[in-house]
Structures are given as C-alpha cells and as structure tokens.
CSV table of C-alpha atoms in Angstrom, one decimal:
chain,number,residue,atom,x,y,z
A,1,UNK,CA,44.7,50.6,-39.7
A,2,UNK,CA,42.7,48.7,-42.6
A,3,UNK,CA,44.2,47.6,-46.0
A,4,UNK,CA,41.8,48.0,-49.5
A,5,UNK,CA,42.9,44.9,-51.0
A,6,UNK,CA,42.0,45.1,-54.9
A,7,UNK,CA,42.9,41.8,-57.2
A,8,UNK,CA,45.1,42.4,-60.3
A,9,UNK,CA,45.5,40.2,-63.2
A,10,UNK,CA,49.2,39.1,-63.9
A,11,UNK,CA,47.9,37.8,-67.4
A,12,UNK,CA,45.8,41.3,-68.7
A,13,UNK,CA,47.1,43.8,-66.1
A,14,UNK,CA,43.9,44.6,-65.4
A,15,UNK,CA,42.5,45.4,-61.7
A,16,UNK,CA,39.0,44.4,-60.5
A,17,UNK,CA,36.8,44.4,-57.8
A,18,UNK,CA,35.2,42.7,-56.5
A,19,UNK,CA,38.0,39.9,-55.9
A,20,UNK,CA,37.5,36.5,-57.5
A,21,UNK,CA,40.4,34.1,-58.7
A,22,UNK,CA,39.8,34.2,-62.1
A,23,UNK,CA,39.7,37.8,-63.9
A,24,UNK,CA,36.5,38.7,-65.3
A,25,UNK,CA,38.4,40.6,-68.2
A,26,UNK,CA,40.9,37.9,-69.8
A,27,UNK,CA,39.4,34.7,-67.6
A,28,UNK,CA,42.7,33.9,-66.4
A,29,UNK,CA,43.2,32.0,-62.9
A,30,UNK,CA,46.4,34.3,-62.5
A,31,UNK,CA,45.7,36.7,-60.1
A,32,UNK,CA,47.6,38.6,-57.3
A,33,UNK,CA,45.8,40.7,-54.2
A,34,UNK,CA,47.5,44.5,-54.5
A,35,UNK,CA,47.4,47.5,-52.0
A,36,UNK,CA,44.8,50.0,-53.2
A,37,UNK,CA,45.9,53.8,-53.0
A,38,UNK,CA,42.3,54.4,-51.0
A,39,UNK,CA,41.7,57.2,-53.7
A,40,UNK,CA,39.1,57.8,-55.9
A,41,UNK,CA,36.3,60.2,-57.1
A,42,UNK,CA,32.4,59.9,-56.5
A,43,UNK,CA,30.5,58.1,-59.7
A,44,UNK,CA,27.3,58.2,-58.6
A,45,UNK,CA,25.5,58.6,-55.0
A,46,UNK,CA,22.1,58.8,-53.4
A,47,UNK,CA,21.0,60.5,-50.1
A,48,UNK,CA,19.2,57.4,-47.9
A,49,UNK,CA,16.6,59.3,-46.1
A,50,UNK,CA,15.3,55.7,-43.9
A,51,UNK,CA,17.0,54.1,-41.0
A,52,UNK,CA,19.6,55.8,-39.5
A,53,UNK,CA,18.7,59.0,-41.6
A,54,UNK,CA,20.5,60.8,-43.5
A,55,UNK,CA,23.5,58.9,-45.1
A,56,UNK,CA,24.7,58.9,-48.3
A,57,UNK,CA,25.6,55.4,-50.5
A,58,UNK,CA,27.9,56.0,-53.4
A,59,UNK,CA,29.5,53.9,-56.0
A,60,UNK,CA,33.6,55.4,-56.2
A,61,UNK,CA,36.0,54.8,-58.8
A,62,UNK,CA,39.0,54.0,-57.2
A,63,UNK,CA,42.5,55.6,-59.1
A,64,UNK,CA,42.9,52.2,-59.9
A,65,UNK,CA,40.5,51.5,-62.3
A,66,UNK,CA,37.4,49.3,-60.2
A,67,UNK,CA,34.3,50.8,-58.8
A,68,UNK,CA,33.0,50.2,-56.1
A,69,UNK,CA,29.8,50.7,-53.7
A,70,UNK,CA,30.5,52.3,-50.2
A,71,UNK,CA,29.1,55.3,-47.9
A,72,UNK,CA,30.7,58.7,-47.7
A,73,UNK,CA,30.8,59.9,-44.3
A,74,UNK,CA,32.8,62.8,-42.6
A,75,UNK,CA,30.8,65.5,-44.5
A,76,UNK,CA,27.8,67.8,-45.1
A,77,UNK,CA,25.6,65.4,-46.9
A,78,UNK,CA,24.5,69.1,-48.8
A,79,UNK,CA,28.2,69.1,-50.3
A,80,UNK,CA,28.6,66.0,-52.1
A,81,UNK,CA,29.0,65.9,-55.4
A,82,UNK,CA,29.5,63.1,-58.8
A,83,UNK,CA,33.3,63.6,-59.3
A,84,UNK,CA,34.1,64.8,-55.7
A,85,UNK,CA,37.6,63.4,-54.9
A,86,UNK,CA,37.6,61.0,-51.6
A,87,UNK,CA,39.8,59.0,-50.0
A,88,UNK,CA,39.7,55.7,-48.1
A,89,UNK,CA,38.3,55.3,-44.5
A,90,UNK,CA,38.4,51.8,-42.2
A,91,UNK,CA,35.2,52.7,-39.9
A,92,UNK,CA,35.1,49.8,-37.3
A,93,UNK,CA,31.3,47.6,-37.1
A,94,UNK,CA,32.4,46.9,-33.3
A,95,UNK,CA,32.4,43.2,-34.0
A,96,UNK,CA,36.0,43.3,-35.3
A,97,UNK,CA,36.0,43.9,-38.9
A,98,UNK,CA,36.1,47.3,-40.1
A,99,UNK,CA,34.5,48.7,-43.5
A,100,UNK,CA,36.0,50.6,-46.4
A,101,UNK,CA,34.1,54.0,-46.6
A,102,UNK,CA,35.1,57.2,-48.0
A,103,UNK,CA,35.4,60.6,-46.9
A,104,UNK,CA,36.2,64.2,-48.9
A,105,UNK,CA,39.8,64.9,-49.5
C-alpha cells in the first residue's frame, strides 16, 4: 500500500520534508511523523531525455506545505504541466521498498 510519511513540528506547526528531528523552521527537537494526503501540484519539472528515455523529474508541492523531488509517471510526457494537480503513487524497486511518485489526477 505505501504511506508518505511527512514530519510536523508540535512547537511551530510547521510540516517539512525532508524528515529530520529537529525542525528547520523553529529548531525545535519536537517533532511527530504525520500521514501525508499524497496530493499536490507540479512546481517545476524537466523531461530526462538519457537512460531509460523519456521520463520526467519534478519537484511537487504537496497540500501540506513541503516540496518535494519525485517522477511523474502514468501520463503523456507531452501533457504535463507546472501546476498540474497529481497525486501520490508507491511504484515498487523489486528489492522491497517502494518509491513515492506521482501521477495526474
């Protein structure tokens, strides 16, 4: 199934990612793991055209506040666009972890 994991601040409220302990905002060791909603819009992105050609590498801004770099798969590399909405997929590496990527909504 796959869980985003973001860490939130109890001190600030604020949510960042990538997690640490101590919140890069208010520098407070009080921090909690939360559920993200797996929703966000695209920031920024770039069409890789090397490797496994094409693919395309965005950084999303999850509802939540954090950004975050990822791919966007599931989609005409044609159609993606900076403020596309996308949503949270676990895509398994066949070694046993699976990655959080995004596809359209």
């Amino acid at each position: 199934k796959g869980q985003l994991l973001l860490k939130q601040c109890k001190a600030c409220g604020e949510v960042h990612y990538y997690p640490r302990t101590i919140c890069p905002f208010c520098f407070s060791d009080d921090t909690v793991w939360i559920e993200a909603s797996g929703q966000g819009v695209i920031y920024s992105y770039s069409v890789i055209r090397r490797a496994e050609v094409p693919y395309v590498i965005a950084y999303v801004t999850l509802q939540e506040g954090p950004t975050m770099m990822t791919n966007i798969i599931d989609c005409d590399i044609d159609s993606v666009r900076i403020d596309m909405a996308v949503k949270v997929s676990f895509v398994d590496t066949g070694e046993g972890t699976a990655l959080p990527m995004f596809t359209p909504v």
